[in-house]
Coordinates of C-alpha atoms in Angstrom, one line a residue:
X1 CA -116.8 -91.5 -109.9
X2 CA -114.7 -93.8 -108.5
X3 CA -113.5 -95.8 -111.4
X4 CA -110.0 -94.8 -112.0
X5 CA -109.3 -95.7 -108.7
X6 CA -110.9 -98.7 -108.3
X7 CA -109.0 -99.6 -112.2
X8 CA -105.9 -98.7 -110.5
X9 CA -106.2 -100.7 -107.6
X10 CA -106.9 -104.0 -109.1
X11 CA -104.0 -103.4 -111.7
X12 CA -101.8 -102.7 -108.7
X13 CA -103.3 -105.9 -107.0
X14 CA -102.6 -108.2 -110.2
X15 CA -99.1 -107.1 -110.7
X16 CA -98.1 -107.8 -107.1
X17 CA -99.7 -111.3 -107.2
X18 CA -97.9 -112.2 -110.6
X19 CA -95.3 -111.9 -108.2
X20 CA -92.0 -112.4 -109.9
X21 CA -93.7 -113.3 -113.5
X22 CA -95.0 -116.3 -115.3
X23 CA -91.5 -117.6 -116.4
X24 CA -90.5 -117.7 -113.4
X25 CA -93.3 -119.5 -111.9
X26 CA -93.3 -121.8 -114.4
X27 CA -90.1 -122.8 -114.3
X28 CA -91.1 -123.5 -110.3
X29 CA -93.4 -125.8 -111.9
X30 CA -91.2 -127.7 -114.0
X31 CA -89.0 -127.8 -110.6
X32 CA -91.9 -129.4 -108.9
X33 CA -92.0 -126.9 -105.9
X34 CA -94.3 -124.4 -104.9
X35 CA -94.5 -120.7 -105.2
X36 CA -94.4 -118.4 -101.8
X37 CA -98.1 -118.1 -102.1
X38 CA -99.1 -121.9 -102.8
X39 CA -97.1 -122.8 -99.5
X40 CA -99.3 -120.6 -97.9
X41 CA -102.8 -122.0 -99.9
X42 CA -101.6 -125.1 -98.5
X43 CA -100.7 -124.8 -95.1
X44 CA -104.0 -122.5 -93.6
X45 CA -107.4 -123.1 -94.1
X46 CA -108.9 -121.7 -97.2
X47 CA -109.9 -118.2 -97.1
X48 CA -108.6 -117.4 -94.0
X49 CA -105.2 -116.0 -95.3
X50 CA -105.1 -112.4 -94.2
X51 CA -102.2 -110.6 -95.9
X52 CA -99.8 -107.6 -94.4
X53 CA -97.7 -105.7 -97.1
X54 CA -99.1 -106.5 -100.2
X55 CA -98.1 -103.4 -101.5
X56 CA -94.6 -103.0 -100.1
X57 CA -91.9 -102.9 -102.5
X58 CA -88.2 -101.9 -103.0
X59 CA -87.0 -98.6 -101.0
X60 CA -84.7 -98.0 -104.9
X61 CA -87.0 -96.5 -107.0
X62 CA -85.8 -97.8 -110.2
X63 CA -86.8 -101.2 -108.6
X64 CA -90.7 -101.0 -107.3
X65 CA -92.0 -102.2 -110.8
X66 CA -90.4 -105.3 -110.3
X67 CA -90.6 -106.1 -106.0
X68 CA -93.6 -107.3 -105.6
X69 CA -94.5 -107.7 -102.0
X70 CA -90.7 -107.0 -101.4
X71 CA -90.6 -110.7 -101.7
X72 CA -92.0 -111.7 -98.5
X73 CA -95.7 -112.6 -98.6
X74 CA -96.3 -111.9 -94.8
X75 CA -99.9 -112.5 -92.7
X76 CA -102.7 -114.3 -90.5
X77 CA -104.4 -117.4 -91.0
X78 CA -105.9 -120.6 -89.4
X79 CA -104.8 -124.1 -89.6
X80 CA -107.6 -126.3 -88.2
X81 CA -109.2 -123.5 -86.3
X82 CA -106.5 -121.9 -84.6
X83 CA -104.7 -118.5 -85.8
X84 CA -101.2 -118.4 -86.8
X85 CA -99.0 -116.2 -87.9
X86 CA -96.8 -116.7 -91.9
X87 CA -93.9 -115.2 -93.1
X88 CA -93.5 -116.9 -97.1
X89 CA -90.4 -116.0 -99.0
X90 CA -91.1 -115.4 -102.6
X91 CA -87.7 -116.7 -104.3
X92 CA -89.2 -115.1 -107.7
X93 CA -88.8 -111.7 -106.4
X94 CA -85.1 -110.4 -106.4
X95 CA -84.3 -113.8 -104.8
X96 CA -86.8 -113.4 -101.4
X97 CA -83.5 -110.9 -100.7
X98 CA -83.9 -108.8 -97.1
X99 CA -84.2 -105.1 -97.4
X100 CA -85.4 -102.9 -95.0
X101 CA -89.0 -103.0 -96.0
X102 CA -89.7 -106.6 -96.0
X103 CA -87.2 -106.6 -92.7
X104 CA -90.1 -104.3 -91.5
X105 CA -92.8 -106.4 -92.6
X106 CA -92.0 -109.6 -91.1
X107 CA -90.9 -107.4 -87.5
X108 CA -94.4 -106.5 -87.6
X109 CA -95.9 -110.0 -88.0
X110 CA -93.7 -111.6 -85.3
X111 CA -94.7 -108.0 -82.2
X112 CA -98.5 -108.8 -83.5
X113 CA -98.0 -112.8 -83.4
X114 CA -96.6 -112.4 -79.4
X115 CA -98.6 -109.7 -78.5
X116 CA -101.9 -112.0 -79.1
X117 CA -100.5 -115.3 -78.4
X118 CA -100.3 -116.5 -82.7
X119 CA -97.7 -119.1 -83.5
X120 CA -95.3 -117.9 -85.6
X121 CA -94.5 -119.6 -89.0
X122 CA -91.4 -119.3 -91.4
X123 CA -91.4 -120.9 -95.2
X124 CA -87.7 -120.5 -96.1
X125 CA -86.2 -119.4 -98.9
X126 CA -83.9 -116.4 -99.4
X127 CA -80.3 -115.2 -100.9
X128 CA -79.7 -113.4 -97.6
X129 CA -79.3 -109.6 -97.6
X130 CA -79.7 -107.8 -100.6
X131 CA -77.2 -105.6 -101.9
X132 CA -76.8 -103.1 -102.6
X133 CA -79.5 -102.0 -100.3
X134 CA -77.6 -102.8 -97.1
X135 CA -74.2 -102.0 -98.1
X136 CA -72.5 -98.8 -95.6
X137 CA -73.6 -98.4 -92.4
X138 CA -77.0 -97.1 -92.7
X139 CA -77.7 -100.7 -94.4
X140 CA -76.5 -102.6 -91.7
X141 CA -78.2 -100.9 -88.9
X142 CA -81.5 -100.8 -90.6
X143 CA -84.6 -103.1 -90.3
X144 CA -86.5 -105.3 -87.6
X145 CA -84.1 -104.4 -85.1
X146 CA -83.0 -104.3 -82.1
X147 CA -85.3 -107.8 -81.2
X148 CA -84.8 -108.8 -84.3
X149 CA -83.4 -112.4 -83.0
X150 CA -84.7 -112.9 -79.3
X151 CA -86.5 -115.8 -78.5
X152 CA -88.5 -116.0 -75.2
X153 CA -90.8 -118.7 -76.4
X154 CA -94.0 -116.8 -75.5
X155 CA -95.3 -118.3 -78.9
X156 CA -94.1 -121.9 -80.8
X157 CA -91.6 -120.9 -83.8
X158 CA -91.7 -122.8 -86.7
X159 CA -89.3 -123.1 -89.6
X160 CA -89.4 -125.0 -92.9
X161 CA -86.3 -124.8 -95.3
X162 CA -87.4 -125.0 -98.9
X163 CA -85.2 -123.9 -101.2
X164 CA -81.8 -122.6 -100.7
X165 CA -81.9 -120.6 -97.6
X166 CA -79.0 -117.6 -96.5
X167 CA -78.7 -115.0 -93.9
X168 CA -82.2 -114.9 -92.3
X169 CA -83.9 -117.9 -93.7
X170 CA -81.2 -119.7 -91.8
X171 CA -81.2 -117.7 -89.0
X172 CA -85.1 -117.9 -88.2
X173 CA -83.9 -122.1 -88.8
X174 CA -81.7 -122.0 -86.1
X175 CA -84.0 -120.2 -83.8
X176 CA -87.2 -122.5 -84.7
X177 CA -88.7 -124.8 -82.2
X178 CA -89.3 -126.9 -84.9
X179 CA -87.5 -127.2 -88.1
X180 CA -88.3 -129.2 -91.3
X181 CA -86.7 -129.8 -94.0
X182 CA -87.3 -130.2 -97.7
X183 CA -85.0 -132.5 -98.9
X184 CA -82.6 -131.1 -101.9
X185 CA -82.9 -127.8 -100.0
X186 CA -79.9 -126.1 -98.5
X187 CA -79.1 -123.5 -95.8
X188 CA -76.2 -121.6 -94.4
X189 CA -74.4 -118.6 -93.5
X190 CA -73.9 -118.2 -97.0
X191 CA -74.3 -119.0 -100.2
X192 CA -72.2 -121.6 -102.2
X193 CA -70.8 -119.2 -104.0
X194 CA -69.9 -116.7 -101.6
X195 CA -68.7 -119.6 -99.6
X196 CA -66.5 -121.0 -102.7
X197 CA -65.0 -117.1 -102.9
X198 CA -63.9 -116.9 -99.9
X199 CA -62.4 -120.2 -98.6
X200 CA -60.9 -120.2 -102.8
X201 CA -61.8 -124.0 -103.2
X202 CA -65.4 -125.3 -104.9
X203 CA -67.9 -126.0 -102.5
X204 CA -70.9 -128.6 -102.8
X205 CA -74.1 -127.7 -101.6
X206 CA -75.1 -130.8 -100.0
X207 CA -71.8 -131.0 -97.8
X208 CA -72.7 -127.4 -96.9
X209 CA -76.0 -127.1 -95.4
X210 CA -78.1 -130.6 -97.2
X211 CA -80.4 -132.2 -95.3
X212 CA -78.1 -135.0 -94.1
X213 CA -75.7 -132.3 -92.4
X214 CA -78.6 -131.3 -90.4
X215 CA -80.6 -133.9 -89.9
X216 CA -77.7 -136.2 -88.9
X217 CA -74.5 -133.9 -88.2
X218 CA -75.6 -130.5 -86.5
X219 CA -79.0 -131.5 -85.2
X220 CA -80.9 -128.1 -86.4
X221 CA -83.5 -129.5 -88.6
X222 CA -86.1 -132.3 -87.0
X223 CA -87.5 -133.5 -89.7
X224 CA -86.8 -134.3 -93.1
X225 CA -89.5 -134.6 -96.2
X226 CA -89.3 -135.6 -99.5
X227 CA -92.1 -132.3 -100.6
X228 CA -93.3 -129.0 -99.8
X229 CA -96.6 -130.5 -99.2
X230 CA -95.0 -133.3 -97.3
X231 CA -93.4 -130.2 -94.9
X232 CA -96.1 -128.2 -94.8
X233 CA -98.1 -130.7 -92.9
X234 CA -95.6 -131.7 -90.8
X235 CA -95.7 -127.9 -89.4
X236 CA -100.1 -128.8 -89.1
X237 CA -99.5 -131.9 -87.2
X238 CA -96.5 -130.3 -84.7
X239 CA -98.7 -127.6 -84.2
X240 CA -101.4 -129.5 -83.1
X241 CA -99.5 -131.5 -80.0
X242 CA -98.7 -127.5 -78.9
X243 CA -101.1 -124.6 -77.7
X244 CA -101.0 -121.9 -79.2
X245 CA -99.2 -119.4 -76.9
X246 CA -97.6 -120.3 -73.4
X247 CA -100.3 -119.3 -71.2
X248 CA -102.3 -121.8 -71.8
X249 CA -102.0 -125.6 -72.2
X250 CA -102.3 -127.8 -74.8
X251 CA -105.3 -128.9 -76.7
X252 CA -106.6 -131.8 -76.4
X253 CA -108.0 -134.5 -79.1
X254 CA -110.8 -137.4 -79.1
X255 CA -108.9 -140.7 -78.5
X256 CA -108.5 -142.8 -81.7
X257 CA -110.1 -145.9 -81.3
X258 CA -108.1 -149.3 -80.7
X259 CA -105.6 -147.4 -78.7
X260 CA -103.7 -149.6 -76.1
X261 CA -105.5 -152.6 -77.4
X262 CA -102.3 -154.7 -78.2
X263 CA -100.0 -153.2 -74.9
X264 CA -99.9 -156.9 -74.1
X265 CA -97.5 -157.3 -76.4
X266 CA -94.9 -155.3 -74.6
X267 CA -93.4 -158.5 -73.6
X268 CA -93.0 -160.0 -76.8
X269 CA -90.7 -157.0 -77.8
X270 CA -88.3 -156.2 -74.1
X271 CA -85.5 -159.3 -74.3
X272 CA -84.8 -160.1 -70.9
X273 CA -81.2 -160.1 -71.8
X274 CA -79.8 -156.9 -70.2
X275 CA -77.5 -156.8 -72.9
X276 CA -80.0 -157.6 -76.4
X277 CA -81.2 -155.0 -78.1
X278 CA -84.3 -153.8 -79.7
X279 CA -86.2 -150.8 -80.9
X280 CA -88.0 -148.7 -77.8
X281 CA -90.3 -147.2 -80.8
X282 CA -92.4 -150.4 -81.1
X283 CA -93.3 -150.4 -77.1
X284 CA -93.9 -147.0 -77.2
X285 CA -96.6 -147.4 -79.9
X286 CA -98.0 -150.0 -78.0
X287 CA -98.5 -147.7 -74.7
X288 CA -99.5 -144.2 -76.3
X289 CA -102.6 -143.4 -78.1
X290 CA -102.9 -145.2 -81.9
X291 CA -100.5 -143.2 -84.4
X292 CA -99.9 -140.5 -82.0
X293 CA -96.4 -140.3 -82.2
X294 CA -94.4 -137.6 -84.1
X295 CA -90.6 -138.0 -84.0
X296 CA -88.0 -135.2 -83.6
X297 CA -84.7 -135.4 -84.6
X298 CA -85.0 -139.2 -85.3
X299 CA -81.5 -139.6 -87.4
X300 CA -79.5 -137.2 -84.5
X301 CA -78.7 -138.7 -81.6
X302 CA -80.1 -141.7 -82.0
X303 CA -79.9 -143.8 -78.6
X304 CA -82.7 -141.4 -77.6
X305 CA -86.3 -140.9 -79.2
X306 CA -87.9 -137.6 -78.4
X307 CA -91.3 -137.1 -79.6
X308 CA -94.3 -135.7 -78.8
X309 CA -97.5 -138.0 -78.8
X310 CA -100.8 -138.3 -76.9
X311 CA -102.3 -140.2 -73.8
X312 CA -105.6 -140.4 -73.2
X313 CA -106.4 -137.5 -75.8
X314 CA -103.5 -135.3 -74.4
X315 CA -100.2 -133.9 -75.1
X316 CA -97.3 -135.3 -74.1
X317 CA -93.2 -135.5 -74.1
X318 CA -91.4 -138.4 -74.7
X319 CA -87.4 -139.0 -73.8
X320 CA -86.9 -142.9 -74.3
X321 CA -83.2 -144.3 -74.4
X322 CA -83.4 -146.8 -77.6
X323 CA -81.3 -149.6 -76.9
X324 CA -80.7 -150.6 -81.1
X325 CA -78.8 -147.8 -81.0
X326 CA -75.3 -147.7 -78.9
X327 CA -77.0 -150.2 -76.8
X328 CA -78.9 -146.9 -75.2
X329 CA -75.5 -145.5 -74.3
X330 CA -76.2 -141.9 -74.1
X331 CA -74.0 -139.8 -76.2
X332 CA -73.4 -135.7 -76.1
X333 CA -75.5 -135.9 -79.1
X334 CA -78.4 -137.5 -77.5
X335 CA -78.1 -134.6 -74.8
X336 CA -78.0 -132.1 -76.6
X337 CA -81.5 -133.2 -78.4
X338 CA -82.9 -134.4 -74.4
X339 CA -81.7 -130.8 -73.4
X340 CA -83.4 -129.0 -76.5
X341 CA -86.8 -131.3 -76.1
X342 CA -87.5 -130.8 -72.6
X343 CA -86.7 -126.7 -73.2
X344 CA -89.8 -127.2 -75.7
X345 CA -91.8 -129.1 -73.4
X346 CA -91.7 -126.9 -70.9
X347 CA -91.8 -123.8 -72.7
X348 CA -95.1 -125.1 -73.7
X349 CA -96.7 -127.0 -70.9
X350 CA -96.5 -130.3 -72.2
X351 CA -95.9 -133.0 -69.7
X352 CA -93.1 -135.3 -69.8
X353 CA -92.1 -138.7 -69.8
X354 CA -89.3 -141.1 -69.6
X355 CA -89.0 -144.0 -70.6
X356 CA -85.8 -145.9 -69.5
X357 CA -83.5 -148.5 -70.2
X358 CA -79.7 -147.2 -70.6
X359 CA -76.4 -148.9 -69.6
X360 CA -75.3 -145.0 -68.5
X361 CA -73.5 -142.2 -70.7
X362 CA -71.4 -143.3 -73.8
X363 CA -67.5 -143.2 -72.6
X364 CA -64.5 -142.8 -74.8
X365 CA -62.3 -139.7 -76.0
X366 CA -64.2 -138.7 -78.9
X367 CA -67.4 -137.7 -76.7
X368 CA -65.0 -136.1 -74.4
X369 CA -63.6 -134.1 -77.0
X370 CA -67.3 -132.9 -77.9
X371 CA -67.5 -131.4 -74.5
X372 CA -69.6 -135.0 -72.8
X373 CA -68.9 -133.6 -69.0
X374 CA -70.9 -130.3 -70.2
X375 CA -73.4 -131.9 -72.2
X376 CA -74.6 -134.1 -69.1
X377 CA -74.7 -131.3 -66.7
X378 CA -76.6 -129.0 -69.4
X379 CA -78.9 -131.5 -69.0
X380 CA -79.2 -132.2 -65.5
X381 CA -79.7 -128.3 -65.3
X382 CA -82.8 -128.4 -67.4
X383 CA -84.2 -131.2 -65.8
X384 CA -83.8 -129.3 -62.6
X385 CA -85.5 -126.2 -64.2
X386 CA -88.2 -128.1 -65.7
X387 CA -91.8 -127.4 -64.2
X388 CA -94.6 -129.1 -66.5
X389 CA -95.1 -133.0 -64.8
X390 CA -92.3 -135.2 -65.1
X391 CA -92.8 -138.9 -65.0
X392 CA -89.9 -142.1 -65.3
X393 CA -91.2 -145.2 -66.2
X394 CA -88.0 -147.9 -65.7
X395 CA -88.5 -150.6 -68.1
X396 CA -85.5 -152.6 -67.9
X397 CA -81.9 -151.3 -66.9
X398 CA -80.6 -147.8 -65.5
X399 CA -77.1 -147.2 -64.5
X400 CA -74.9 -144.3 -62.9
X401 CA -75.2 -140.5 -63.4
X402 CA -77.4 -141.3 -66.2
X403 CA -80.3 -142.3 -63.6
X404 CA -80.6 -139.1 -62.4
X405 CA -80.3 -137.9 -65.9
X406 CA -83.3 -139.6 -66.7
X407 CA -86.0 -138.8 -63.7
X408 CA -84.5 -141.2 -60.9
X409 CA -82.8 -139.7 -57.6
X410 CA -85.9 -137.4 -57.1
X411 CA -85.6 -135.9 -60.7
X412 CA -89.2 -137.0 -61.3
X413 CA -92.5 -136.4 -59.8
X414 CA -93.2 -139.7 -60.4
X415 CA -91.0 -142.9 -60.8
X416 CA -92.6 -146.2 -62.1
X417 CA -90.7 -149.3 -62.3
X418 CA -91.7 -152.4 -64.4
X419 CA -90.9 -155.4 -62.6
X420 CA -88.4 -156.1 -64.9
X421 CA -86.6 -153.2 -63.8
X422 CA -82.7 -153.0 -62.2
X423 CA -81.3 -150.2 -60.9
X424 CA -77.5 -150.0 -59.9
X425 CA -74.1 -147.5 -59.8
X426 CA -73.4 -149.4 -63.6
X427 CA -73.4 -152.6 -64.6
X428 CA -72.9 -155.4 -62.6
X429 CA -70.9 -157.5 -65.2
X430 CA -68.7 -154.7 -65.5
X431 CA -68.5 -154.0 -61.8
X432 CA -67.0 -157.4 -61.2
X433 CA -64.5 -156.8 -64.1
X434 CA -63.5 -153.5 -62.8
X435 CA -63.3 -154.0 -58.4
X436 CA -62.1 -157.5 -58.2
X437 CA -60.3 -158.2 -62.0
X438 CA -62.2 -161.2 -62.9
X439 CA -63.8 -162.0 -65.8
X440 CA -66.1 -164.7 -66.8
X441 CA -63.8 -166.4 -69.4
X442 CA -60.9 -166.4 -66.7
X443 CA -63.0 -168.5 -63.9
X444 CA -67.0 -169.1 -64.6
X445 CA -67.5 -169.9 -60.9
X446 CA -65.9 -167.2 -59.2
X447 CA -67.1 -164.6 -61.8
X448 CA -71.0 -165.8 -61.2
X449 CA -70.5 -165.4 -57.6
X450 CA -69.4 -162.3 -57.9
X451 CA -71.9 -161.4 -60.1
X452 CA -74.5 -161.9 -57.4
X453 CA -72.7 -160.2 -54.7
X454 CA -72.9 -156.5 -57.3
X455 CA -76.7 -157.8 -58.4
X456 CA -78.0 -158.0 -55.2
X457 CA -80.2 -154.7 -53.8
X458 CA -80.8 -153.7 -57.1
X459 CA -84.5 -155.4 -58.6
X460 CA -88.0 -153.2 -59.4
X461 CA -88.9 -153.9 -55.4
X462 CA -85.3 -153.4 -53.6
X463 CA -86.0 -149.3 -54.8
X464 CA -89.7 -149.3 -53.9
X465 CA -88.9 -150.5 -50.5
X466 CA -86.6 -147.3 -50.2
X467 CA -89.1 -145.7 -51.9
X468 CA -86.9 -144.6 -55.2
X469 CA -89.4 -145.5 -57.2
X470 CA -93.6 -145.0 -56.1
X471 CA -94.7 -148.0 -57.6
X472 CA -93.7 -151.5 -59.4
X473 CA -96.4 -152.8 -61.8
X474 CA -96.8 -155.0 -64.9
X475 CA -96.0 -153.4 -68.3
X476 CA -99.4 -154.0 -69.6
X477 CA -100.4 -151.7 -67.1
X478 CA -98.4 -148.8 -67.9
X479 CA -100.9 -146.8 -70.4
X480 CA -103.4 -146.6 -67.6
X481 CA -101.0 -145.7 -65.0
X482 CA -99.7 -143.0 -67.1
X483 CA -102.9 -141.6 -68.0
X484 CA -103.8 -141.5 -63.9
X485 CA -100.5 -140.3 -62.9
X486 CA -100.1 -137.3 -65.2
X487 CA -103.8 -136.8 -64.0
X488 CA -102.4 -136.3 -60.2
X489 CA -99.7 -134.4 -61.1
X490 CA -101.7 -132.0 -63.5
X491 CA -101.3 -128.2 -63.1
X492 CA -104.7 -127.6 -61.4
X493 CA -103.3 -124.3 -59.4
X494 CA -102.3 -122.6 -62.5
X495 CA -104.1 -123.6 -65.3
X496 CA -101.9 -125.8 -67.0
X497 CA -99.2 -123.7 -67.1
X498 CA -95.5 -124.2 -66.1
X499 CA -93.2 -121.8 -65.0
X500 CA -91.0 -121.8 -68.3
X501 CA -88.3 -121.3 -66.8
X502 CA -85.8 -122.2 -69.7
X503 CA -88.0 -119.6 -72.0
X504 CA -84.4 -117.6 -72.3
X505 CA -82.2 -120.9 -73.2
X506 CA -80.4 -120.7 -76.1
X507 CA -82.2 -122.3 -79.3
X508 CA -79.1 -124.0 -81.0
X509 CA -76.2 -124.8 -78.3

């Protein structure tokens, strides 16, 4: 009785998961990336993709046959467990263009993925608007709107470029908390060629929105992979340092085992030079649990390391100034990605910590001309506003403004100071340059007893005794201490939840 439907539907059903056609999925083959719906294969557990839309096509009826989907594969699924929410773009199907329907579709995901606490993901990959849908007024105005764009981080946002991405594949980029990128893919405002049109001069893709732009340049993307595959388990593993809406706090994992076993070593890798330089990641994978660390933005800003990583089987933030790098001097690069970091952190009740050794903020007229005043007080503002746990751990040297900057002065519930810690106004070999205008070159003696003069007051136990910092104690001692501290200071009264107050704070600034 029922046959002609039934033959009807599973027609319909096979023509809209041929999405744009063989040769065009082929030729994705031969390109060695995947299609909308092998990202997705990939990236939840199997058989627990639960798709919205499927039958959705173009609003032009001489177009339906051939919009499939309207060339967003949009849904539910799991990744290890949890539910998330996927918005796929299918490049085979008018070019993953945005139309009013599939505007729709995804607008329906993203109420349903913050009504019930889903993290939302974005596979990108789109020709921006599609025309000539949205041309007149009508066009413009139609759609997911007008929320379209607003971010209160009531769920994680995450983004993956993966193709070449235009007009909302780049704008759900820009609003991501996390961003990967495939390398070879590109995103912008607009496309190459609209972008060659209208500035009348050839442009190359790469210098417009590649992966070195903005993984090094801008800042927007925090990772970089060489695959899709390679991306879409980079979104698996951020996910897991992050719960899975804001009212709750993170998950926690079984400790690998061998973790802290070499922290010994710490030694081996701090100089006791003030002025020699090494690489803060090798101490920090000697204090936090074994392979735990996941780097953001590690080729922006680079005389800080954020990254999110475990102690003890728990989520946590890192901010470490990374002395290879500018000698640690913090630049407005490196504030901006502190500022951005600690707006994730607290959005998503992960604790924090710092880990410090910086000679103070990087000075010169380039950094002024990027706004440095600004970027240092955008920080100080969000460290204020902060509410998860925030703990300092001095390791060697801290200096000036940039103390405060980095938990001291009170701007930590906790500061811990190694005993190879010195805290002073700046540098002391600089302070006997600048007040009395002698340098060591010009007289040794009177230089070196100068030198002791600014020196004195500032060792690991001169600010315990004024209680600036709550405890001096060997760097082999610091996992344990950590673990204990951020057990003190955790969020008994409310669950694990912080404030968030930054939830409004702009996502690209």
């Amino acid at each position: 009785m029922f046959d002609d439907l039934i033959q009807e539907h599973e027609e319909l059903r096979r023509k809209v998961l041929s999405m744009g056609g063989e040769r065009k999925l082929q030729q994705r083959v031969q390109e060695g990336v995947m299609n909308a719906r092998e990202r997705i294969d990939h990236l939840v557990d199997s058989g627990t993709f639960h798709e919205m839309g499927l039958f959705a096509t173009s609003i032009r009826p001489e177009m339906r046959e051939r919009s499939a989907a309207d060339g967003k594969v949009t849904g539910y699924g799991k990744i290890n467990g949890r539910e998330v929410a996927v918005v796929s773009n299918d490049f085979t199907v008018m070019g993953a263009s945005s139309s009013s329907v599939n505007t729709r579709k995804v607008g329906y995901v993203k109420r349903v993925a913050t009504r019930h606490g889903m993290p939302m993901i974005f596979l990108g990959e789109s020709t921006g608007a599609r025309m000539p849908d949205v041309m007149g007024a009508s066009g413009v105005g139609s759609g997911d709107r007008p929320t379209q764009y607003l971010r209160t981080r009531e769920t994680p946002w995450v983004s993956a470029v993966l193709g070449h991405c235009y007009g909302s594949s780049s704008w759900y980029a820009a609003l991501g908390d996390f961003v990967v990128m495939r390398k070879g893919a590109i995103t912008a405002v607009s496309s190459v060629k609209l972008t060659s049109r209208a500035i009348n001069e050839e442009v190359d893709p790469e210098t417009l929105g590649g992966w070195k732009l903005h993984t090094e340049v801008t800042g927007m993307v925090d990772l970089a992979v060489d695959t899709d595959e390679q991306a879409l388990d980079a979104i698996g593993r951020f996910l897991s340092y992050l719960p899975s809406h804001h009212n709750e706090p993170p998950p926690v994992c079984p400790v690998p085992e061998g973790s802290g076993d070499d922290i010994g070593r710490i030694l081996d890798i701090l100089p006791s030079a003030r002025a020699q330089v090494y690489d803060v990641r090798k101490i920090l994978n000697l204090i936090y649990d074994k392979d735990s660390i996941f780097e953001l933005k590690p080729r922006f800003g680079k005389s800080i390391v954020t990254a999110l990583a475990r102690l003890g089987g728990r989520s946590v933030g890192i901010v470490a100034n990374n002395p290879i790098h500018k000698g640690g001097a913090i630049d407005p690069q490196a504030c901006r990605k502190a500022v951005s970091f600690m707006i994730l952190c607290d959005s998503f009740n992960i604790p924090l910590v710092f880990m410090v050794d910086q000679p103070g903020f990087l000075i010169g007229v380039e950094g002024e001309r990027q706004g440095a005043i600004g970027h240092v007080m955008n920080w100080m503002n969000a460290i204020s506003l902060v509410t998860v746990p925030k703990i300092s751990v001095v390791m060697r040297k801290t200096y000036g403004q940039a103390v405060l900057n980095m938990g001291g002065g009170g701007n930590a519930d906790e500061v811990i100071n190694w005993f190879t810690a010195e805290v002073n106004f700046m540098d002391p070999r600089s302070a006997v340059s600048i007040v009395h205008g002698v340098t060591e070159a010009d007289d040794p003696a009177q230089y070196q007893q100068l030198l002791e003069q600014m020196t004195k007051g500032t060792s690991a136990y001169d600010a315990a005794a004024v209680f600036g910092a709550q405890s001096v104690i060997h760097p082999a001692q610091t996992r344990a201490h950590l673990i204990r501290s951020l057990e003190i200071h955790g969020m008994r009264l409310t669950g694990g939840v912080g404030e968030h107050l930054m939830r409004t704070w702009p996502t690209s600034h």
